[in-house]
mmCIF file of C-alpha atoms (C1' of nucleotides) and ligand atoms in Angstrom:
data_model
loop_
_atom_site.group_PDB
_atom_site.id
_atom_site.type_symbol
_atom_site.label_atom_id
_atom_site.label_comp_id
_atom_site.label_asym_id
_atom_site.label_seq_id
_atom_site.Cartn_x
_atom_site.Cartn_y
_atom_site.Cartn_z
ATOM 1 C CA MET A 1104 112.786 93.035 111.890
ATOM 2 C CA PRO A 1105 114.836 96.054 111.097
ATOM 3 C CA GLU A 1106 113.536 98.421 108.452
ATOM 4 C CA LEU A 1107 115.350 101.355 106.897
ATOM 5 C CA PRO A 1108 115.255 103.648 109.968
ATOM 6 C CA GLU A 1109 116.695 100.991 112.262
ATOM 7 C CA VAL A 1110 119.425 100.097 109.783
ATOM 8 C CA GLU A 1111 120.304 103.766 109.333
ATOM 9 C CA THR A 1112 120.455 104.154 113.107
ATOM 10 C CA ILE A 1113 122.837 101.209 113.287
ATOM 11 C CA ARG A 1114 124.951 102.695 110.518
ATOM 12 C CA ARG A 1115 125.251 105.981 112.398
ATOM 13 C CA GLY A 1116 125.996 104.233 115.657
ATOM 14 C CA LEU A 1117 128.689 102.029 114.182
ATOM 15 C CA ASP A 1118 130.241 105.066 112.513
ATOM 16 C CA GLN A 1119 130.909 106.339 116.034
ATOM 17 C CA PHE A 1120 132.524 103.140 117.246
ATOM 18 C CA ILE A 1121 134.218 101.197 114.472
ATOM 19 C CA LEU A 1122 134.878 103.491 111.507
ATOM 20 C CA ARG A 1123 138.639 103.539 110.825
ATOM 21 C CA LYS A 1124 139.167 100.584 113.164
ATOM 22 C CA HIS A 1125 140.893 97.396 112.066
ATOM 23 C CA VAL A 1126 139.364 93.939 112.101
ATOM 24 C CA GLN A 1127 141.679 91.506 113.815
ATOM 25 C CA THR A 1128 139.814 88.213 113.513
ATOM 26 C CA VAL A 1129 136.402 86.867 112.586
ATOM 27 C CA GLN A 1130 134.789 83.827 114.216
ATOM 28 C CA VAL A 1131 131.891 82.179 112.415
ATOM 29 C CA PHE A 1132 129.566 80.085 114.597
ATOM 30 C CA CYS A 1133 126.965 79.415 111.902
ATOM 31 C CA ASP A 1134 128.166 78.680 108.377
ATOM 32 C CA LYS A 1135 125.045 79.903 106.631
ATOM 33 C CA SER A 1136 125.380 83.311 108.295
ATOM 34 C CA PHE A 1137 128.708 84.136 106.650
ATOM 35 C CA ILE A 1138 129.197 83.881 102.904
ATOM 36 C CA GLY A 1139 132.652 84.068 101.347
ATOM 37 C CA PRO A 1140 136.185 83.958 102.761
ATOM 38 C CA LYS A 1141 136.470 85.642 106.136
ATOM 39 C CA GLU A 1142 140.276 85.722 106.019
ATOM 40 C CA VAL A 1143 140.356 88.495 103.413
ATOM 41 C CA ILE A 1144 139.207 91.046 105.981
ATOM 42 C CA PHE A 1145 141.647 90.049 108.709
ATOM 43 C CA GLY A 1146 143.842 93.025 109.542
ATOM 44 C CA GLN A 1147 141.852 95.384 107.312
ATOM 45 C CA GLU A 1148 140.663 98.861 108.220
ATOM 46 C CA ILE A 1149 136.971 99.768 107.938
ATOM 47 C CA ILE A 1150 137.037 102.866 105.728
ATOM 48 C CA ALA A 1151 133.299 103.377 105.205
ATOM 49 C CA ILE A 1152 129.939 102.076 106.392
ATOM 50 C CA ARG A 1153 127.212 102.546 103.794
ATOM 51 C CA ARG A 1154 123.555 101.649 103.595
ATOM 52 C CA PHE A 1155 121.367 100.720 100.639
ATOM 53 C CA GLY A 1156 117.751 100.192 101.650
ATOM 54 C CA LYS A 1157 117.900 97.727 104.538
ATOM 55 C CA ALA A 1158 121.388 96.476 103.627
ATOM 56 C CA LEU A 1159 124.620 97.640 105.246
ATOM 57 C CA ILE A 1160 127.956 97.684 103.424
ATOM 58 C CA PHE A 1161 131.275 97.780 105.268
ATOM 59 C CA ASP A 1162 134.147 98.855 103.003
ATOM 60 C CA PHE A 1163 137.682 97.775 103.869
ATOM 61 C CA SER A 1164 141.017 99.280 102.940
ATOM 62 C CA ASN A 1165 141.960 96.433 100.566
ATOM 63 C CA GLY A 1166 139.106 96.831 98.080
ATOM 64 C CA VAL A 1167 136.952 94.231 99.781
ATOM 65 C CA SER A 1168 133.484 94.913 101.214
ATOM 66 C CA MET A 1169 131.065 93.047 103.425
ATOM 67 C CA MET A 1170 127.319 93.257 103.001
ATOM 68 C CA VAL A 1171 125.197 92.632 106.101
ATOM 69 C CA HIS A 1172 121.452 92.091 105.889
ATOM 70 C CA LEU A 1173 119.619 91.612 109.180
ATOM 71 C CA ARG A 1174 116.384 90.282 107.636
ATOM 72 C CA MET A 1175 113.870 89.462 110.419
ATOM 73 C CA THR A 1176 115.896 88.902 113.571
ATOM 74 C CA GLY A 1177 119.410 90.194 112.961
ATOM 75 C CA GLN A 1178 121.195 92.409 115.462
ATOM 76 C CA LEU A 1179 124.545 94.183 115.470
ATOM 77 C CA ILE A 1180 125.974 94.812 118.902
ATOM 78 C CA PHE A 1181 129.283 96.477 119.670
ATOM 79 C CA ARG A 1182 130.927 96.158 123.075
ATOM 80 C CA ALA A 1183 134.205 97.769 124.004
ATOM 81 C CA PHE A 1184 136.701 95.362 125.567
ATOM 82 C CA GLY A 1185 135.644 94.669 129.157
ATOM 83 C CA GLU A 1186 131.961 95.294 128.427
ATOM 84 C CA GLU A 1187 131.079 91.774 127.268
ATOM 85 C CA SER A 1188 128.667 91.195 130.146
ATOM 86 C CA GLY A 1189 126.388 94.052 129.114
ATOM 87 C CA LYS A 1190 126.161 94.886 132.813
ATOM 88 C CA ASP A 1191 126.861 98.611 132.567
ATOM 89 C CA TYR A 1192 124.130 99.110 130.041
ATOM 90 C CA ARG A 1193 121.670 97.015 132.004
ATOM 91 C CA GLU A 1194 122.292 99.124 135.077
ATOM 92 C CA MET A 1195 121.876 102.313 133.102
ATOM 93 C CA ILE A 1196 118.547 101.150 131.720
ATOM 94 C CA GLU A 1197 117.339 99.926 135.094
ATOM 95 C CA ALA A 1198 118.161 103.300 136.548
ATOM 96 C CA GLY A 1199 115.971 104.848 133.877
ATOM 97 C CA ASP A 1200 118.948 106.826 132.640
ATOM 98 C CA PHE A 1201 118.669 106.100 128.960
ATOM 99 C CA LYS A 1202 117.230 109.187 127.420
ATOM 100 C CA THR A 1203 120.450 111.108 126.999
ATOM 101 C CA SER A 1204 121.813 109.187 124.041
ATOM 102 C CA LEU A 1205 121.411 106.134 121.893
ATOM 103 C CA TYR A 1206 124.563 104.651 123.266
ATOM 104 C CA ASP A 1207 127.097 105.329 125.911
ATOM 105 C CA GLU A 1208 130.808 105.368 125.329
ATOM 106 C CA LYS A 1209 131.224 101.639 125.615
ATOM 107 C CA SER A 1210 128.478 99.873 123.741
ATOM 108 C CA PHE A 1211 125.909 100.148 121.052
ATOM 109 C CA ALA A 1212 123.168 97.820 119.864
ATOM 110 C CA GLY A 1213 120.629 97.858 117.100
ATOM 111 C CA GLY A 1214 118.353 95.620 115.111
ATOM 112 C CA HIS A 1215 115.823 93.096 116.340
ATOM 113 C CA PRO A 1216 115.077 94.099 119.930
ATOM 114 C CA THR A 1217 115.733 91.317 122.436
ATOM 115 C CA ASP A 1218 117.490 91.177 125.749
ATOM 116 C CA SER A 1219 120.642 90.104 123.934
ATOM 117 C CA PHE A 1220 121.152 93.847 123.887
ATOM 118 C CA PHE A 1221 121.901 93.712 127.608
ATOM 119 C CA SER A 1222 123.097 90.145 128.143
ATOM 120 C CA GLU A 1223 126.446 88.473 128.265
ATOM 121 C CA LEU A 1224 127.874 87.950 124.779
ATOM 122 C CA PRO A 1225 128.500 85.871 122.778
ATOM 123 C CA ASN A 1226 125.328 83.883 123.361
ATOM 124 C CA LYS A 1227 123.275 81.171 121.675
ATOM 125 C CA GLN A 1228 122.176 83.549 118.922
ATOM 126 C CA THR A 1229 125.617 84.867 118.067
ATOM 127 C CA ARG A 1230 126.379 83.781 114.501
ATOM 128 C CA VAL A 1231 129.504 85.837 113.764
ATOM 129 C CA LEU A 1232 131.960 87.578 116.083
ATOM 130 C CA PHE A 1233 134.323 90.282 114.812
ATOM 131 C CA THR A 1234 137.265 91.161 117.009
ATOM 132 C CA LEU A 1235 138.258 94.761 116.343
ATOM 133 C CA GLU A 1236 141.110 96.779 117.772
ATOM 134 C CA ASN A 1237 138.842 98.496 120.311
ATOM 135 C CA GLY A 1238 136.186 95.906 121.079
ATOM 136 C CA THR A 1239 133.927 93.212 119.692
ATOM 137 C CA LEU A 1240 131.139 93.386 117.123
ATOM 138 C CA TYR A 1241 128.529 90.631 117.418
ATOM 139 C CA PHE A 1242 126.205 89.620 114.601
ATOM 140 C CA ASN A 1243 123.298 87.881 116.334
ATOM 141 C CA ASP A 1244 120.399 86.347 114.438
ATOM 142 C CA GLN A 1245 117.840 84.086 116.062
ATOM 143 C CA ARG A 1246 116.192 82.810 112.883
ATOM 144 C CA LYS A 1247 119.337 82.744 110.694
ATOM 145 C CA PHE A 1248 117.636 84.548 107.822
ATOM 146 C CA GLY A 1249 120.220 87.322 107.806
ATOM 147 C CA PHE A 1250 123.790 87.091 106.562
ATOM 148 C CA CYS A 1251 127.188 88.687 106.180
ATOM 149 C CA LYS A 1252 128.640 88.385 102.690
ATOM 150 C CA VAL A 1253 132.143 89.235 101.495
ATOM 151 C CA LEU A 1254 132.478 90.697 98.004
ATOM 152 C CA GLU A 1255 134.698 93.079 96.051
ATOM 153 C CA THR A 1256 133.907 96.747 96.705
ATOM 154 C CA SER A 1257 133.718 97.237 92.946
ATOM 155 C CA GLU A 1258 130.991 94.605 92.725
ATOM 156 C CA VAL A 1259 128.675 95.954 95.419
ATOM 157 C CA MET A 1260 126.394 97.759 92.994
ATOM 158 C CA GLN A 1261 126.136 94.624 90.862
ATOM 159 C CA ASP A 1262 124.981 92.501 93.798
ATOM 160 C CA SER A 1263 121.687 90.800 92.944
ATOM 161 C CA PHE A 1264 119.856 92.426 95.867
ATOM 162 C CA ILE A 1265 121.424 95.891 95.670
ATOM 163 C CA LYS A 1266 121.077 96.326 91.932
ATOM 164 C CA LYS A 1267 117.320 95.715 91.989
ATOM 165 C CA LEU A 1268 116.575 98.171 94.795
ATOM 166 C CA ALA A 1269 114.359 101.101 93.939
ATOM 167 C CA LYS A 1270 115.200 104.582 95.207
ATOM 168 C CA GLU A 1271 114.408 105.574 98.763
ATOM 169 C CA PRO A 1272 111.361 107.818 99.170
ATOM 170 C CA TRP A 1273 113.440 110.998 99.649
ATOM 171 C CA GLN A 1274 115.081 110.505 96.250
ATOM 172 C CA MET A 1275 111.966 109.394 94.418
ATOM 173 C CA SER A 1276 109.664 111.662 92.420
ATOM 174 C CA VAL A 1277 105.917 111.147 92.442
ATOM 175 C CA ALA A 1278 106.160 110.308 88.734
ATOM 176 C CA GLU A 1279 108.677 107.540 89.338
ATOM 177 C CA PHE A 1280 106.737 106.140 92.294
ATOM 178 C CA SER A 1281 103.620 106.195 90.171
ATOM 179 C CA LYS A 1282 105.397 104.351 87.364
ATOM 180 C CA ASN A 1283 106.713 101.682 89.742
ATOM 181 C CA LEU A 1284 103.283 101.222 91.315
ATOM 182 C CA ALA A 1285 101.784 100.808 87.857
ATOM 183 C CA ARG A 1286 103.626 97.506 87.403
ATOM 184 C CA HIS A 1287 101.447 96.058 90.181
ATOM 185 C CA LYS A 1288 98.032 97.528 89.470
ATOM 186 C CA ASN A 1289 96.216 94.258 90.245
ATOM 187 C CA ALA A 1290 97.969 93.614 93.560
ATOM 188 C CA GLU A 1291 97.013 95.053 96.929
ATOM 189 C CA ILE A 1292 98.814 98.252 97.850
ATOM 190 C CA LYS A 1293 100.470 96.929 101.015
ATOM 191 C CA PRO A 1294 102.474 94.097 99.437
ATOM 192 C CA THR A 1295 103.287 96.461 96.577
ATOM 193 C CA ILE A 1296 105.012 98.999 98.834
ATOM 194 C CA LEU A 1297 106.795 96.208 100.722
ATOM 195 C CA ASP A 1298 108.441 95.300 97.394
ATOM 196 C CA GLN A 1299 111.926 96.839 97.596
ATOM 197 C CA THR A 1300 112.054 97.199 93.813
ATOM 198 C CA VAL A 1301 109.060 99.566 93.995
ATOM 199 C CA ILE A 1302 110.346 101.761 96.838
ATOM 200 C CA ALA A 1303 113.235 100.978 99.179
ATOM 201 C CA GLY A 1304 113.049 100.922 102.940
ATOM 202 C CA LEU A 1305 109.521 100.166 104.047
ATOM 203 C CA GLY A 1306 108.859 97.032 106.082
ATOM 204 C CA ASN A 1307 105.820 95.787 107.945
ATOM 205 C CA ILE A 1308 105.705 98.564 110.561
ATOM 206 C CA TYR A 1309 106.323 101.575 108.352
ATOM 207 C CA ALA A 1310 104.085 100.232 105.566
ATOM 208 C CA ASP A 1311 101.160 100.107 108.012
ATOM 209 C CA GLU A 1312 102.047 103.522 109.440
ATOM 210 C CA ALA A 1313 102.428 105.155 106.024
ATOM 211 C CA LEU A 1314 99.127 103.738 104.784
ATOM 212 C CA PHE A 1315 97.392 105.031 107.896
ATOM 213 C CA LEU A 1316 98.931 108.475 107.501
ATOM 214 C CA ALA A 1317 97.892 108.583 103.834
ATOM 215 C CA LYS A 1318 94.421 107.227 104.755
ATOM 216 C CA ILE A 1319 94.655 104.287 102.372
ATOM 217 C CA HIS A 1320 93.266 100.817 103.151
ATOM 218 C CA PRO A 1321 96.048 98.230 102.768
ATOM 219 C CA GLU A 1322 93.850 95.938 100.654
ATOM 220 C CA ARG A 1323 93.040 98.587 98.051
ATOM 221 C CA LEU A 1324 94.223 97.529 94.612
ATOM 222 C CA THR A 1325 97.321 99.486 93.617
ATOM 223 C CA GLY A 1326 95.738 100.488 90.341
ATOM 224 C CA SER A 1327 92.806 102.128 92.145
ATOM 225 C CA LEU A 1328 94.897 104.830 93.832
ATOM 226 C CA SER A 1329 94.425 108.409 92.631
ATOM 227 C CA GLU A 1330 97.381 110.664 91.820
ATOM 228 C CA THR A 1331 96.700 112.504 95.055
ATOM 229 C CA GLU A 1332 96.762 109.298 97.071
ATOM 230 C CA ILE A 1333 100.022 108.233 95.417
ATOM 231 C CA SER A 1334 101.560 111.572 96.270
ATOM 232 C CA ASP A 1335 100.238 111.415 99.837
ATOM 233 C CA LEU A 1336 101.600 107.898 100.250
ATOM 234 C CA LEU A 1337 105.068 108.918 99.110
ATOM 235 C CA GLU A 1338 105.023 111.843 101.541
ATOM 236 C CA ALA A 1339 103.778 109.559 104.308
ATOM 237 C CA ALA A 1340 106.606 107.083 103.679
ATOM 238 C CA LYS A 1341 109.168 109.868 104.018
ATOM 239 C CA SER A 1342 107.473 111.254 107.073
ATOM 240 C CA VAL A 1343 107.138 108.063 109.128
ATOM 241 C CA MET A 1344 110.661 106.893 108.379
ATOM 242 C CA GLN A 1345 112.256 110.292 108.940
ATOM 243 C CA ALA A 1346 110.512 110.648 112.290
ATOM 244 C CA SER A 1347 111.914 107.290 113.333
ATOM 245 C CA ILE A 1348 115.439 108.088 112.192
ATOM 246 C CA ASP A 1349 115.275 111.431 113.980
ATOM 247 C CA SER A 1350 114.345 109.752 117.244
ATOM 248 C CA GLY A 1351 117.089 107.168 116.904
ATOM 249 C CA GLY A 1352 115.210 104.283 115.334
ATOM 250 C CA SER A 1353 114.630 101.355 117.562
ATOM 251 C CA THR A 1354 117.810 101.146 119.552
ATOM 252 C CA MET A 1355 117.842 99.311 122.795
ATOM 253 C CA ALA A 1356 117.555 102.459 124.835
ATOM 254 C CA THR A 1357 114.178 103.378 123.513
ATOM 255 C CA TYR A 1358 112.923 100.055 122.345
ATOM 256 C CA VAL A 1359 113.268 97.348 124.952
ATOM 257 C CA LYS A 1360 113.622 97.706 128.669
ATOM 258 C CA ALA A 1361 115.959 95.536 130.669
ATOM 259 C CA ASP A 1362 113.143 93.234 131.699
ATOM 260 C CA GLY A 1363 112.381 92.506 128.054
ATOM 261 C CA THR A 1364 109.130 94.478 127.916
ATOM 262 C CA ARG A 1365 108.701 96.918 125.110
ATOM 263 C CA GLY A 1366 109.873 100.400 125.789
ATOM 264 C CA ASP A 1367 108.078 103.553 124.903
ATOM 265 C CA TYR A 1368 109.343 103.965 121.386
ATOM 266 C CA LEU A 1369 106.636 102.137 119.485
ATOM 267 C CA GLN A 1370 103.918 103.394 121.792
ATOM 268 C CA LYS A 1371 105.025 106.934 121.181
ATOM 269 C CA PHE A 1372 105.544 106.596 117.487
ATOM 270 C CA ALA A 1373 103.043 104.028 116.229
ATOM 271 C CA GLN A 1374 99.546 105.114 115.274
ATOM 272 C CA VAL A 1375 98.381 101.638 114.273
ATOM 273 C CA PHE A 1376 101.175 99.065 114.539
ATOM 274 C CA ARG A 1377 100.425 96.670 117.440
ATOM 275 C CA ARG A 1378 97.626 98.997 118.564
ATOM 276 C CA GLU A 1379 94.700 96.711 117.712
ATOM 277 C CA GLY A 1380 91.856 97.208 120.188
ATOM 278 C CA GLU A 1381 93.016 100.729 121.043
ATOM 279 C CA PRO A 1382 91.321 103.917 119.774
ATOM 280 C CA CYS A 1383 92.519 105.648 116.623
ATOM 281 C CA ASN A 1384 94.302 108.868 117.558
ATOM 282 C CA ARG A 1385 92.579 110.617 114.690
ATOM 283 C CA CYS A 1386 88.943 109.512 115.049
ATOM 284 C CA GLY A 1387 88.615 107.268 118.097
ATOM 285 C CA THR A 1388 87.519 104.174 116.184
ATOM 286 C CA GLU A 1389 89.066 100.935 117.382
ATOM 287 C CA ILE A 1390 92.209 99.907 115.477
ATOM 288 C CA ILE A 1391 91.916 96.443 113.959
ATOM 289 C CA LYS A 1392 94.410 93.808 112.896
ATOM 290 C CA ILE A 1393 93.894 91.761 109.744
ATOM 291 C CA LYS A 1394 96.071 89.619 107.492
ATOM 292 C CA VAL A 1395 97.144 91.037 104.155
ATOM 293 C CA ALA A 1396 99.356 89.024 101.802
ATOM 294 C CA GLY A 1397 100.287 86.806 104.730
ATOM 295 C CA ARG A 1398 101.444 89.651 106.984
ATOM 296 C CA GLY A 1399 99.835 90.989 110.142
ATOM 297 C CA THR A 1400 98.343 94.360 109.186
ATOM 298 C CA HIS A 1401 97.012 97.131 111.396
ATOM 299 C CA LEU A 1402 94.571 99.858 110.365
ATOM 300 C CA CYS A 1403 91.767 102.176 111.361
ATOM 301 C CA PRO A 1404 88.624 100.956 109.566
ATOM 302 C CA HIS A 1405 87.151 104.440 109.684
ATOM 303 C CA CYS A 1406 90.132 106.449 108.418
ATOM 304 C CA GLN A 1407 91.163 103.821 105.870
ATOM 305 C CA LYS A 1408 88.145 102.797 103.830
ATOM 306 C CA LYS A 1409 88.337 99.878 101.443
ATOM 307 C CA ILE A 1410 85.642 101.274 99.205
ATOM 308 C CA LEU A 1411 85.525 104.958 98.545
ATOM 309 C "C1'" DC B 464 106.576 89.594 83.885
ATOM 310 C "C1'" DG B 465 103.066 89.703 87.682
ATOM 311 C "C1'" DA B 466 100.358 87.521 91.412
ATOM 312 C "C1'" DC B 467 100.506 83.970 94.773
ATOM 313 C "C1'" DT B 468 102.215 80.531 97.895
ATOM 314 C "C1'" DC B 469 105.716 78.626 100.393
ATOM 315 C "C1'" DA B 470 110.337 77.956 102.284
ATOM 316 C "C1'" DC B 471 113.978 79.445 105.148
ATOM 317 C "C1'" DC B 472 114.807 79.031 110.973
ATOM 318 C "C1'" DT B 473 114.130 79.597 116.057
ATOM 319 C "C1'" DG B 474 111.534 80.748 120.000
ATOM 320 C "C1'" DC B 475 107.577 82.569 122.348
ATOM 321 C "C1'" DG B 476 102.794 82.866 123.787
ATOM 322 C "C1'" DT B 477 98.309 80.472 123.719
ATOM 323 C "C1'" DG B 478 95.088 76.915 124.429
ATOM 324 C "C1'" DC B 479 93.925 72.230 125.229
ATOM 325 C "C1'" DT C 68 103.666 69.789 132.365
ATOM 326 C "C1'" DG C 69 103.573 68.516 127.418
ATOM 327 C "C1'" DC C 70 102.501 69.521 122.972
ATOM 328 C "C1'" DA C 71 100.330 71.533 118.880
ATOM 329 C "C1'" DC C 72 99.753 75.628 116.767
ATOM 330 C "C1'" DG C 73 100.053 80.467 115.259
ATOM 331 C "C1'" DC C 74 102.930 84.089 114.845
ATOM 332 C "C1'" DA C 75 107.121 86.961 113.893
ATOM 333 C "C1'" DG C 76 109.722 94.764 111.777
ATOM 334 C "C1'" DG C 77 112.317 89.975 105.171
ATOM 335 C "C1'" DT C 78 113.311 88.085 100.968
ATOM 336 C "C1'" DG C 79 113.946 84.438 97.366
ATOM 337 C "C1'" DA C 80 112.330 80.444 94.744
ATOM 338 C "C1'" DG C 81 108.789 78.106 92.476
ATOM 339 C "C1'" DT C 82 104.207 77.867 90.079
ATOM 340 C "C1'" DC C 83 100.577 79.267 87.034
HETATM 341 ZN ZN1 LIG D 1609 90.641 106.609 112.556
#
DNA sequence: CGACTCACCTGCGTGC
DNA sequence: TGCACGCAGGTGAGTC
C-alpha cells in the first residue's frame, strides 16, 4: 500500500515518538517478516530514521541499521505504554476530533489503512513487536510481503534494493528523467513510472494521479511522449506527492474512520483513483477504470487520450 | 537488457 | 450458508 508520501509521513511521525529511544526487546511472530539477528539491536538507541523511496532505515548507536519495507499491507503503529487497546484514539476519532494533528501524544499509526490502527494490539496481523523504553512499536502486515531486515549501517547504500533506486522527483532533472524513460520506450508509461529504478516513490495511486495531472493516457508507449509531456509528468509527480505529504499522507486520522470506512483523505485528494463512475473534476466526463500491466488503473478518457 | 507473466500471502466483497 | 473468484497503494524471479 504505502507509497512515498505515506512512508515519509510515518518517518516524521516516528521521529516524534521513538528517535533517541532505546529498543529493549524484539519479538518476532512471523519468521519471514524479520531478516537477520534481532539480538544485535537489543539495548540500542535509535539515532536516526531515514527514508529512501518507499524504504525506511532505522540507524542504531552500535553501527547496525534496520531496513523496513511495508510493501502492500505493512503498517507501523506506535503506542505508548498503557495505550495498547487503541481505545483513546478510537474515542477521539468517533468524536470527530481528529483534524488537529496526525497523532496525539500517545500513539501514531501509518501505512496500510485498516482498523488495526484503532484496535487492541498485538493482533493476528502483528509480525514483529519492538518494546521501546517509552512504548511499543508494532509492525503489522496482513499479506507478509513486507519485512524488517538487519544490516550494517555502512552497508545500507549497497543493499540490493536501495542501490538500484532512482532519484526522487524533487532531485531529478528533466534530462535525467528523460534518459531513464528512454530505457523503456516500448513499454507503457504507467508501468515505466512504477519502476523504482526510473523514478523513486510513485505507486499505484500517485502514478494514476500524476498521469491525470499531466494529461497522459497510462497506456501510451513511453517512447511516444514529447519533451513537454515528460517535463509535465515530472512536475505532476512532485506535485501530487508533495500535496499528500503536506496534508499528512494517509495516516489513520484522515484515512480511515473508526468504523473502517474510508475517511475523507482520498476523496479530497484523488482526482481519479477509486473515482470510476464519477465525473472528472476538469471536464465532467465519467472516470473509468481499466487494467494496465496487471494493475487497476483510473483515468479520464477525455483528458487523457490514447491517440493524439 | 527489456518486456511480460507470475509468485509471494491473507482477507474481503461479489455472485452463484 | 458455502464456495469460487477477482481484487488489493509492491517488488523479485523467471522466461523469451
Ligand atoms: Zn476529464
